[in-house]
Each structure stands twice: as structure tokens, then as C-alpha cells.
mmCIF file of C-alpha atoms in Angstrom:
data_model
loop_
_atom_site.group_PDB
_atom_site.id
_atom_site.type_symbol
_atom_site.label_atom_id
_atom_site.label_comp_id
_atom_site.label_asym_id
_atom_site.label_seq_id
_atom_site.Cartn_x
_atom_site.Cartn_y
_atom_site.Cartn_z
ATOM 1 C CA MET A 29 -30.115 -12.650 -36.955
ATOM 2 C CA PRO A 30 -27.123 -12.858 -34.582
ATOM 3 C CA THR A 31 -26.911 -15.614 -31.989
ATOM 4 C CA LEU A 32 -28.282 -14.444 -28.664
ATOM 5 C CA LEU A 33 -26.370 -15.228 -25.485
ATOM 6 C CA PRO A 34 -28.104 -16.325 -22.287
ATOM 7 C CA ARG A 35 -29.091 -13.380 -20.154
ATOM 8 C CA TYR A 36 -26.741 -14.280 -17.297
ATOM 9 C CA GLN A 37 -23.757 -14.243 -19.687
ATOM 10 C CA VAL A 38 -24.668 -10.802 -20.982
ATOM 11 C CA VAL A 39 -25.041 -9.461 -17.449
ATOM 12 C CA GLY A 40 -21.731 -11.005 -16.469
ATOM 13 C CA MET A 41 -19.883 -9.384 -19.366
ATOM 14 C CA LEU A 42 -21.442 -6.020 -18.643
ATOM 15 C CA LEU A 43 -20.281 -6.282 -15.028
ATOM 16 C CA LEU A 44 -16.793 -7.162 -16.249
ATOM 17 C CA LEU A 45 -16.829 -4.162 -18.565
ATOM 18 C CA CYS A 46 -17.832 -1.919 -15.689
ATOM 19 C CA LEU A 47 -15.170 -3.278 -13.373
ATOM 20 C CA ASN A 48 -12.426 -2.926 -15.977
ATOM 21 C CA SER A 49 -13.325 0.674 -16.702
ATOM 22 C CA GLY A 50 -13.699 1.522 -13.019
ATOM 23 C CA CYS A 51 -17.232 2.816 -13.452
ATOM 24 C CA SER A 52 -18.539 1.058 -10.328
ATOM 25 C CA ALA A 53 -16.059 3.004 -8.185
ATOM 26 C CA ARG A 54 -16.038 6.319 -10.012
ATOM 27 C CA LEU A 55 -19.509 6.765 -11.492
ATOM 28 C CA PRO A 56 -20.595 9.321 -8.831
ATOM 29 C CA GLU A 57 -17.730 11.605 -9.953
ATOM 30 C CA CYS A 58 -19.086 11.804 -13.498
ATOM 31 C CA SER A 59 -21.442 14.573 -14.491
ATOM 32 C CA SER A 60 -23.173 15.620 -17.694
ATOM 33 C CA THR A 61 -23.033 19.246 -16.556
ATOM 34 C CA PHE A 62 -19.650 20.935 -16.821
ATOM 35 C CA THR A 63 -18.086 23.816 -14.944
ATOM 36 C CA THR A 64 -16.137 25.948 -17.424
ATOM 37 C CA THR A 65 -14.771 29.454 -16.962
ATOM 38 C CA TRP A 66 -13.054 30.543 -20.183
ATOM 39 C CA PRO A 67 -14.788 33.600 -21.678
ATOM 40 C CA ASN A 68 -15.752 33.415 -25.360
ATOM 41 C CA ALA A 69 -14.105 29.997 -25.778
ATOM 42 C CA THR A 70 -17.234 28.413 -27.242
ATOM 43 C CA GLU A 71 -17.620 31.142 -29.860
ATOM 44 C CA GLN A 72 -14.003 30.952 -31.023
ATOM 45 C CA ILE A 73 -13.985 27.156 -31.135
ATOM 46 C CA HIS A 74 -17.197 27.220 -33.148
ATOM 47 C CA GLN A 75 -15.673 29.693 -35.592
ATOM 48 C CA ASP A 76 -12.473 27.680 -36.046
ATOM 49 C CA ILE A 77 -14.333 24.431 -36.681
ATOM 50 C CA SER A 78 -16.850 26.106 -39.005
ATOM 51 C CA ILE A 79 -14.084 27.487 -41.188
ATOM 52 C CA LEU A 80 -11.945 24.342 -41.235
ATOM 53 C CA THR A 81 -14.956 22.216 -42.238
ATOM 54 C CA SER A 82 -16.312 24.577 -44.891
ATOM 55 C CA VAL A 83 -16.662 23.360 -48.481
ATOM 56 C CA ALA A 84 -13.776 25.574 -49.590
ATOM 57 C CA PHE A 85 -11.401 23.411 -47.536
ATOM 58 C CA GLN A 86 -12.385 20.277 -49.499
ATOM 59 C CA GLY A 87 -11.959 17.899 -46.567
ATOM 60 C CA ARG A 88 -8.311 18.943 -45.939
ATOM 61 C CA LYS A 89 -6.677 15.936 -47.596
ATOM 62 C CA THR A 90 -2.886 16.080 -47.564
ATOM 63 C CA ALA A 91 -1.237 17.704 -50.624
ATOM 64 C CA THR A 92 -4.447 19.239 -51.994
ATOM 65 C CA LEU A 93 -5.713 22.771 -52.410
ATOM 66 C CA GLY A 94 -7.982 22.139 -49.441
ATOM 67 C CA SER A 95 -4.968 21.290 -47.316
ATOM 68 C CA GLN A 96 -3.261 24.500 -48.429
ATOM 69 C CA ALA A 97 -6.355 26.476 -47.433
ATOM 70 C CA ALA A 98 -6.284 24.828 -44.003
ATOM 71 C CA GLN A 99 -2.596 25.638 -43.619
ATOM 72 C CA ASP A 100 -3.197 29.286 -44.498
ATOM 73 C CA TYR A 101 -6.010 29.549 -41.976
ATOM 74 C CA ILE A 102 -4.135 27.867 -39.112
ATOM 75 C CA ILE A 103 -1.061 30.024 -39.750
ATOM 76 C CA SER A 104 -3.274 33.115 -39.699
ATOM 77 C CA ARG A 105 -4.583 31.997 -36.307
ATOM 78 C CA PHE A 106 -1.025 31.423 -35.054
ATOM 79 C CA ASN A 107 -0.168 34.974 -36.089
ATOM 80 C CA GLN A 108 -3.368 36.339 -34.567
ATOM 81 C CA LEU A 109 -2.440 34.731 -31.255
ATOM 82 C CA GLY A 110 1.097 36.089 -31.435
ATOM 83 C CA LEU A 111 2.731 32.657 -31.447
ATOM 84 C CA LYS A 112 6.333 32.155 -32.533
ATOM 85 C CA PRO A 113 7.600 29.695 -35.158
ATOM 86 C CA TRP A 114 9.747 26.846 -33.868
ATOM 87 C CA GLN A 115 11.955 27.089 -36.941
ATOM 88 C CA THR A 116 12.181 29.814 -39.590
ATOM 89 C CA GLU A 117 8.537 29.462 -40.602
ATOM 90 C CA PHE A 118 5.445 27.899 -39.073
ATOM 91 C CA ALA A 119 5.188 25.495 -42.014
ATOM 92 C CA ILE A 120 7.664 22.599 -41.927
ATOM 93 C CA PRO A 121 7.373 20.332 -45.007
ATOM 94 C CA PHE A 122 8.239 16.634 -44.971
ATOM 95 C CA ASN A 123 8.103 13.838 -47.539
ATOM 96 C CA PHE A 124 6.625 10.373 -47.171
ATOM 97 C CA ASP A 125 5.942 7.397 -49.417
ATOM 98 C CA HIS A 126 2.354 6.286 -49.754
ATOM 99 C CA GLN A 127 0.652 4.094 -52.367
ATOM 100 C CA PHE A 128 3.672 4.044 -54.695
ATOM 101 C CA SER A 129 4.057 7.834 -54.608
ATOM 102 C CA THR A 130 6.210 10.321 -52.724
ATOM 103 C CA ILE A 131 3.985 12.946 -51.156
ATOM 104 C CA THR A 132 4.842 16.209 -49.425
ATOM 105 C CA GLY A 133 3.009 16.974 -46.210
ATOM 106 C CA VAL A 134 3.274 20.103 -44.077
ATOM 107 C CA ASN A 135 3.340 20.263 -40.290
ATOM 108 C CA LEU A 136 2.484 23.628 -38.719
ATOM 109 C CA VAL A 137 4.556 24.232 -35.589
ATOM 110 C CA ALA A 138 4.176 27.196 -33.224
ATOM 111 C CA THR A 139 5.655 27.889 -29.817
ATOM 112 C CA ILE A 140 5.090 29.928 -26.687
ATOM 113 C CA PRO A 141 8.582 30.365 -25.214
ATOM 114 C CA ALA A 142 9.082 30.100 -21.472
ATOM 115 C CA LYS A 143 9.425 33.361 -19.559
ATOM 116 C CA ILE A 144 12.596 31.951 -18.020
ATOM 117 C CA PRO A 145 14.873 30.331 -20.664
ATOM 118 C CA SER A 146 14.650 26.570 -20.280
ATOM 119 C CA ARG A 147 15.039 23.253 -22.092
ATOM 120 C CA ARG A 148 11.704 22.063 -20.659
ATOM 121 C CA TRP A 149 9.052 21.523 -23.347
ATOM 122 C CA ARG A 150 5.470 20.328 -23.337
ATOM 123 C CA ILE A 151 3.814 19.628 -26.671
ATOM 124 C CA ILE A 152 0.240 19.565 -27.955
ATOM 125 C CA THR A 153 -0.475 17.775 -31.239
ATOM 126 C CA ALA A 154 -3.706 17.786 -33.247
ATOM 127 C CA HIS A 155 -3.833 16.638 -36.869
ATOM 128 C CA TYR A 156 -5.555 18.978 -39.293
ATOM 129 C CA ASP A 157 -5.741 16.652 -42.313
ATOM 130 C CA HIS A 158 -8.779 14.555 -43.148
ATOM 131 C CA LEU A 159 -10.138 12.375 -45.964
ATOM 132 C CA GLY A 160 -10.710 15.077 -48.566
ATOM 133 C CA GLN A 161 -13.314 14.845 -51.302
ATOM 134 C CA LYS A 162 -14.556 11.926 -53.414
ATOM 135 C CA GLY A 163 -16.545 13.067 -56.400
ATOM 136 C CA SER A 164 -19.074 15.559 -55.117
ATOM 137 C CA THR A 165 -18.912 14.217 -51.573
ATOM 138 C CA VAL A 166 -16.851 16.262 -49.123
ATOM 139 C CA PHE A 167 -15.702 14.735 -45.848
ATOM 140 C CA PRO A 168 -15.663 17.752 -43.489
ATOM 141 C CA GLY A 169 -13.977 16.042 -40.510
ATOM 142 C CA ALA A 170 -15.497 18.241 -37.805
ATOM 143 C CA ASP A 171 -14.727 15.873 -34.960
ATOM 144 C CA ASP A 172 -11.847 14.246 -36.849
ATOM 145 C CA ASN A 173 -10.008 16.485 -36.280
ATOM 146 C CA ALA A 174 -11.073 20.109 -36.603
ATOM 147 C CA SER A 175 -12.212 19.744 -32.991
ATOM 148 C CA GLY A 176 -8.682 18.958 -31.826
ATOM 149 C CA VAL A 177 -7.135 21.835 -33.777
ATOM 150 C CA ALA A 178 -9.686 24.301 -32.408
ATOM 151 C CA GLY A 179 -9.078 22.988 -28.893
ATOM 152 C CA MET A 180 -5.324 23.379 -29.283
ATOM 153 C CA LEU A 181 -5.735 26.999 -30.389
ATOM 154 C CA ALA A 182 -7.954 27.692 -27.364
ATOM 155 C CA ILE A 183 -5.302 26.280 -25.030
ATOM 156 C CA ALA A 184 -2.629 28.434 -26.693
ATOM 157 C CA LYS A 185 -4.678 31.564 -26.097
ATOM 158 C CA ARG A 186 -5.195 30.709 -22.449
ATOM 159 C CA TRP A 187 -1.552 29.703 -21.889
ATOM 160 C CA GLN A 188 -0.389 33.104 -23.093
ATOM 161 C CA LYS A 189 -2.669 34.874 -20.651
ATOM 162 C CA GLN A 190 -1.953 32.680 -17.655
ATOM 163 C CA THR A 191 0.442 29.844 -16.929
ATOM 164 C CA HIS A 192 1.906 28.854 -13.587
ATOM 165 C CA LEU A 193 5.064 27.446 -15.179
ATOM 166 C CA ASP A 194 7.496 30.225 -16.063
ATOM 167 C CA ASP A 195 10.243 27.815 -17.142
ATOM 168 C CA VAL A 196 8.184 25.579 -19.442
ATOM 169 C CA ASN A 197 8.023 26.097 -23.212
ATOM 170 C CA LEU A 198 4.824 25.104 -25.002
ATOM 171 C CA MET A 199 4.874 23.735 -28.549
ATOM 172 C CA LEU A 200 1.679 23.519 -30.610
ATOM 173 C CA VAL A 201 1.703 21.283 -33.664
ATOM 174 C CA ALA A 202 -1.021 20.907 -36.270
ATOM 175 C CA THR A 203 0.185 17.692 -37.866
ATOM 176 C CA ASP A 204 -0.428 16.630 -41.448
ATOM 177 C CA ALA A 205 -0.861 13.163 -42.995
ATOM 178 C CA GLU A 206 -2.189 11.490 -39.857
ATOM 179 C CA GLU A 207 -4.952 9.752 -41.776
ATOM 180 C CA PRO A 208 -2.721 7.821 -44.219
ATOM 181 C CA GLY A 209 -0.268 6.686 -41.526
ATOM 182 C CA LEU A 210 0.798 9.174 -38.804
ATOM 183 C CA PHE A 211 3.469 10.518 -41.161
ATOM 184 C CA GLY A 212 3.427 14.080 -39.822
ATOM 185 C CA SER A 213 3.947 12.917 -36.265
ATOM 186 C CA TYR A 214 6.824 10.656 -37.296
ATOM 187 C CA ALA A 215 8.471 13.600 -39.082
ATOM 188 C CA LEU A 216 7.988 15.814 -36.022
ATOM 189 C CA VAL A 217 9.483 13.261 -33.635
ATOM 190 C CA GLN A 218 12.529 12.874 -35.882
ATOM 191 C CA LEU A 219 13.179 16.617 -35.692
ATOM 192 C CA LEU A 220 12.700 16.676 -31.921
ATOM 193 C CA GLN A 221 15.239 13.900 -31.497
ATOM 194 C CA GLN A 222 17.782 15.960 -33.446
ATOM 195 C CA ASP A 223 17.415 19.039 -31.231
ATOM 196 C CA PRO A 224 19.633 18.866 -28.104
ATOM 197 C CA ASN A 225 17.956 21.966 -26.631
ATOM 198 C CA ILE A 226 14.587 20.274 -26.238
ATOM 199 C CA GLU A 227 13.645 17.988 -23.368
ATOM 200 C CA VAL A 228 10.112 16.782 -24.014
ATOM 201 C CA GLU A 229 8.382 16.332 -20.657
ATOM 202 C CA LEU A 230 5.019 15.382 -22.121
ATOM 203 C CA SER A 231 3.203 15.251 -25.440
ATOM 204 C CA VAL A 232 -0.587 15.626 -25.372
ATOM 205 C CA ASN A 233 -2.463 14.451 -28.454
ATOM 206 C CA LEU A 234 -5.978 15.757 -29.137
ATOM 207 C CA ASP A 235 -7.848 13.711 -31.728
ATOM 208 C CA MET A 236 -11.660 13.718 -31.884
ATOM 209 C CA ILE A 237 -12.740 15.627 -28.774
ATOM 210 C CA GLY A 238 -16.121 16.896 -29.910
ATOM 211 C CA HIS A 239 -18.597 14.028 -30.143
ATOM 212 C CA PRO A 240 -18.961 12.290 -26.759
ATOM 213 C CA ASN A 241 -21.008 9.179 -26.159
ATOM 214 C CA ARG A 242 -24.059 9.230 -23.922
ATOM 215 C CA ARG A 243 -21.869 9.314 -20.805
ATOM 216 C CA ARG A 244 -20.324 12.612 -22.017
ATOM 217 C CA ALA A 245 -16.911 11.336 -20.938
ATOM 218 C CA ILE A 246 -13.501 12.103 -22.434
ATOM 219 C CA TYR A 247 -11.315 9.058 -22.832
ATOM 220 C CA MET A 248 -7.623 9.183 -22.030
ATOM 221 C CA GLU A 249 -4.762 6.844 -22.793
ATOM 222 C CA GLY A 250 -1.181 6.965 -21.529
ATOM 223 C CA GLU A 251 -2.091 7.471 -17.891
ATOM 224 C CA LYS A 252 0.930 5.373 -16.876
ATOM 225 C CA ASN A 253 3.102 8.288 -17.986
ATOM 226 C CA ILE A 254 1.521 10.609 -15.401
ATOM 227 C CA ALA A 255 2.849 10.705 -11.849
ATOM 228 C CA GLN A 256 0.172 10.115 -9.199
ATOM 229 C CA PHE A 257 -2.430 9.785 -11.924
ATOM 230 C CA ASP A 258 -5.375 8.858 -9.683
ATOM 231 C CA THR A 259 -4.853 11.977 -7.568
ATOM 232 C CA ILE A 260 -4.452 14.236 -10.595
ATOM 233 C CA LYS A 261 -7.478 12.705 -12.301
ATOM 234 C CA ALA A 262 -9.660 13.409 -9.268
ATOM 235 C CA GLN A 263 -8.445 17.020 -9.140
ATOM 236 C CA LEU A 264 -9.140 17.590 -12.834
ATOM 237 C CA MET A 265 -12.604 16.081 -12.635
ATOM 238 C CA GLN A 266 -13.425 18.208 -9.613
ATOM 239 C CA GLN A 267 -12.474 21.400 -11.434
ATOM 240 C CA THR A 268 -14.560 20.932 -14.596
ATOM 241 C CA GLN A 269 -16.887 18.062 -13.607
ATOM 242 C CA LEU A 270 -15.794 16.368 -16.852
ATOM 243 C CA CYS A 271 -15.641 12.608 -16.548
ATOM 244 C CA ILE A 272 -12.251 11.151 -17.544
ATOM 245 C CA ARG A 273 -12.227 7.471 -18.439
ATOM 246 C CA THR A 274 -9.469 5.084 -19.478
ATOM 247 C CA HIS A 275 -9.229 1.613 -21.060
ATOM 248 C CA ARG A 276 -11.773 1.964 -23.854
ATOM 249 C CA ARG A 277 -13.658 -1.245 -24.527
ATOM 250 C CA SER A 278 -16.779 -2.055 -26.490
ATOM 251 C CA LEU A 279 -19.270 -4.892 -26.329
ATOM 252 C CA LEU A 280 -19.787 -5.957 -29.934
ATOM 253 C CA SER A 281 -21.703 -9.021 -31.181
ATOM 254 C CA GLY A 282 -21.706 -10.491 -27.705
ATOM 255 C CA ARG A 283 -17.918 -10.329 -27.366
ATOM 256 C CA LEU A 284 -15.782 -8.077 -25.210
ATOM 257 C CA GLN A 285 -13.210 -6.422 -27.468
ATOM 258 C CA LYS A 286 -10.376 -3.995 -26.813
ATOM 259 C CA THR A 287 -9.193 -1.507 -29.410
ATOM 260 C CA ASP A 288 -5.472 -0.852 -29.751
ATOM 261 C CA TRP A 289 -5.588 2.852 -28.905
ATOM 262 C CA LEU A 290 -1.801 2.977 -28.577
ATOM 263 C CA ARG A 291 -1.395 2.943 -32.367
ATOM 264 C CA ALA A 292 -4.553 4.877 -33.141
ATOM 265 C CA SER A 293 -3.193 8.407 -33.573
ATOM 266 C CA ASP A 294 -0.241 10.799 -33.459
ATOM 267 C CA HIS A 295 0.852 9.841 -29.950
ATOM 268 C CA TYR A 296 2.221 6.509 -31.189
ATOM 269 C CA PRO A 297 5.445 7.893 -32.771
ATOM 270 C CA PHE A 298 6.140 9.647 -29.449
ATOM 271 C CA HIS A 299 5.644 6.349 -27.651
ATOM 272 C CA LYS A 300 8.006 4.540 -30.025
ATOM 273 C CA ALA A 301 10.645 7.227 -29.462
ATOM 274 C CA GLY A 302 10.409 6.845 -25.693
ATOM 275 C CA TYR A 303 8.694 10.161 -24.958
ATOM 276 C CA LYS A 304 5.991 10.529 -22.323
ATOM 277 C CA TRP A 305 2.554 11.057 -23.837
ATOM 278 C CA VAL A 306 -1.188 11.114 -23.212
ATOM 279 C CA TYR A 307 -4.054 10.992 -25.668
ATOM 280 C CA PHE A 308 -7.510 12.525 -25.318
ATOM 281 C CA GLY A 309 -10.363 11.540 -27.614
ATOM 282 C CA VAL A 310 -13.806 10.012 -27.908
ATOM 283 C CA PRO A 311 -14.683 6.560 -29.285
ATOM 284 C CA PRO A 312 -15.626 6.246 -32.976
ATOM 285 C CA HIS A 313 -19.237 7.147 -33.653
ATOM 286 C CA GLN A 314 -21.708 6.872 -36.531
ATOM 287 C CA GLN A 315 -20.410 10.044 -38.162
ATOM 288 C CA TYR A 316 -16.763 8.940 -37.999
ATOM 289 C CA HIS A 317 -15.106 9.021 -41.456
ATOM 290 C CA THR A 318 -18.373 9.916 -43.176
ATOM 291 C CA GLU A 319 -19.683 13.026 -44.882
ATOM 292 C CA ASN A 320 -21.901 13.505 -41.815
ATOM 293 C CA ASP A 321 -19.030 14.463 -39.479
ATOM 294 C CA THR A 322 -20.256 18.048 -39.378
ATOM 295 C CA ILE A 323 -20.140 20.803 -36.796
ATOM 296 C CA ASP A 324 -23.834 20.501 -35.958
ATOM 297 C CA THR A 325 -23.180 17.005 -34.537
ATOM 298 C CA LEU A 326 -20.587 18.273 -32.045
ATOM 299 C CA ASP A 327 -20.982 19.180 -28.378
ATOM 300 C CA LEU A 328 -19.190 22.518 -28.047
ATOM 301 C CA ASP A 329 -19.617 22.698 -24.270
ATOM 302 C CA PHE A 330 -17.912 19.318 -24.074
ATOM 303 C CA ILE A 331 -14.980 20.569 -26.172
ATOM 304 C CA VAL A 332 -14.504 23.551 -23.868
ATOM 305 C CA ALA A 333 -14.525 21.264 -20.838
ATOM 306 C CA VAL A 334 -11.933 19.015 -22.479
ATOM 307 C CA VAL A 335 -9.547 21.833 -23.358
ATOM 308 C CA GLU A 336 -9.848 23.409 -19.919
ATOM 309 C CA THR A 337 -9.012 20.001 -18.448
ATOM 310 C CA VAL A 338 -5.982 19.595 -20.720
ATOM 311 C CA TYR A 339 -4.813 23.109 -19.882
ATOM 312 C CA GLN A 340 -5.013 22.349 -16.157
ATOM 313 C CA LEU A 341 -3.087 19.116 -16.714
ATOM 314 C CA LEU A 342 -0.311 20.892 -18.613
ATOM 315 C CA ASN A 343 0.064 23.408 -15.790
ATOM 316 C CA ILE A 344 0.993 20.813 -13.186
ATOM 317 C CA GLU A 345 4.639 21.221 -12.190
ATOM 318 C CA LYS A 346 5.593 17.622 -11.432
ATOM 319 C CA LEU A 347 3.620 15.880 -14.118
ATOM 320 C CA THR A 348 5.402 12.822 -15.452
ATOM 321 C CA GLN A 349 6.860 9.735 -13.921
ATOM 322 C CA THR A 350 10.609 9.796 -13.356
ATOM 323 C CA PRO A 351 12.615 7.037 -15.110
#
């Protein structure tokens, strides 16, 4: 049985947790009921996640037949949406060393060119790989990260129909090999650095956006990269009623701990390269990295609220902090 702390210490730490996360000042803004307006978004997101997590996709582990099936499906969705390849093809292979082997991963990169030719680019990343299959056990990865891929596709569809930024190009990247070490994102960043025609204004990483905690809040990191963040945050929350929180902390075994979310996902290579970035996701949950991360555990209304929020963020003209 764990050692129990005196009650006043527990209360004190909970108050500290609340103050650090800003909940005492912002709790009235949070709502468990969302205001979303995109028609048929829930149905399409459900379909995308259902297919990506089906047994035929074998958990989408990098360099497996399941990964190839996922690539084929995502490319078919890119074509269905009328997206354009960034390079010759949507699929951009890369090699990486892992566990004494050289492995080939495949990033899937699509674009929506600006109506007015421009070097301005905003990027959405969402890794499509997962843990694969061990014996007869398949790890479907519904939240991690079929939810992010489905959300990215929903944003692409909406961006094509309506964007307020005629001189901004949008890049959509389904990254591979995130699970073994962010290798797809590193490969992507290397290519971006080699292209003089691309000025990355912001990279938005979606990783696990479908299984909120009891507060039904989306957690965001990288807010320091956003100009006038407090004002923008209030505007976004007012539009969808989705609660946006920062500085994820957890109270475990009587100790206040902070997770290093900077290195947690595909936004980290962008950070290392000096690009502006933000990351949207939920904290790890009981289904995380288990065979129980299935579509029936997800909150589809929450996913729609998240992607509408991200879409509104990406449509802000003056978005990032100037150097």
C-alpha cells in the first residue's frame, strides 16, 4: 500500500496543479458541449478511423504489409480530395537505422497550393504508423494515431472549400516511423530545409486527438510560438466551446510530475530545426499502446471540435511570433 500524505499536503498540491494549469482563472470557459458546424465530418472521420484500424491493416507498423495498406488508403483519400503531391508522388521514402537494421519508411505528403503564388507554407503532420501485430494480437492505434490522420484529412477538405488566406500553401503530411523514434518527421524536416521556395510559418502536429479525459479538453504545446496566444485562445474557445489547456501535469503517487511533451511526437524535429510549431493531443490513457485502443473508445464529437479549432487557428493571418 502506498504511503499516504497528510490531507493538507494533498490539497496544497492540487491547488498548485490548478494554478499552474490556469484552471482557476479559465474553468468557466470550458464546456463539455461543443459547437461544431462542419457537415458530415463525423461520418467521414469515423469511416477513416474504422478503415485504418481494421484487422487488414495489421496495426500499421513501419515496413510491413499493414503499413503498405495504410499508405494505399491514405493516398486514395488524397486523390479523392483532389490534393497535389509535393514532389513527383505522394509517397516519399526515407531510410533510417533502428535496432541494428536499416529500414525504409514512407512519408505521404500532399499539398493545397495557394491561390496566389507564394513561399508561405503552413504544415499539418499526423503519423499513421503504429505498433503493428504481436502474435495474434493486433494493436489498432485508433487514438494513436488514426485519429490525427482522420482529423488532418477533414481539415484538408474544409481548406479546399474555404480559406481566408489566398497566399498561404497548406502541406499535409502523414508521417511514418514516429513510434520507433520520430524518423519520418526528421526526414521531412531535412527536405524542407533543402527547399529555398518554402518558408514554414507554422507546423501543427496532431497526435492522439480522440480520447479526452473527463474534462474533455484538448491539450496544446508550443503556445510560445503563437503571437497574442491568450487572445487567440479565447477566440478559438468561443467558437467551438472546446477547452484548450496547456502545461500538462499529472499527480502520480503523491508527487507532482511534468512530462516532457516537447520530445513526445513529430513536432520535436521542427523545434530542433528552429521552425515554429504547435502540438495538439490528449494525455495518455488506459488504452494507450494496447490492443484496446479501438474506435469505440473514441469521442468523435471531440475530434470534430479539435479539427475545427485547428482549422480556425491555421486561418489566422498573423499567427506566429516575429523573430
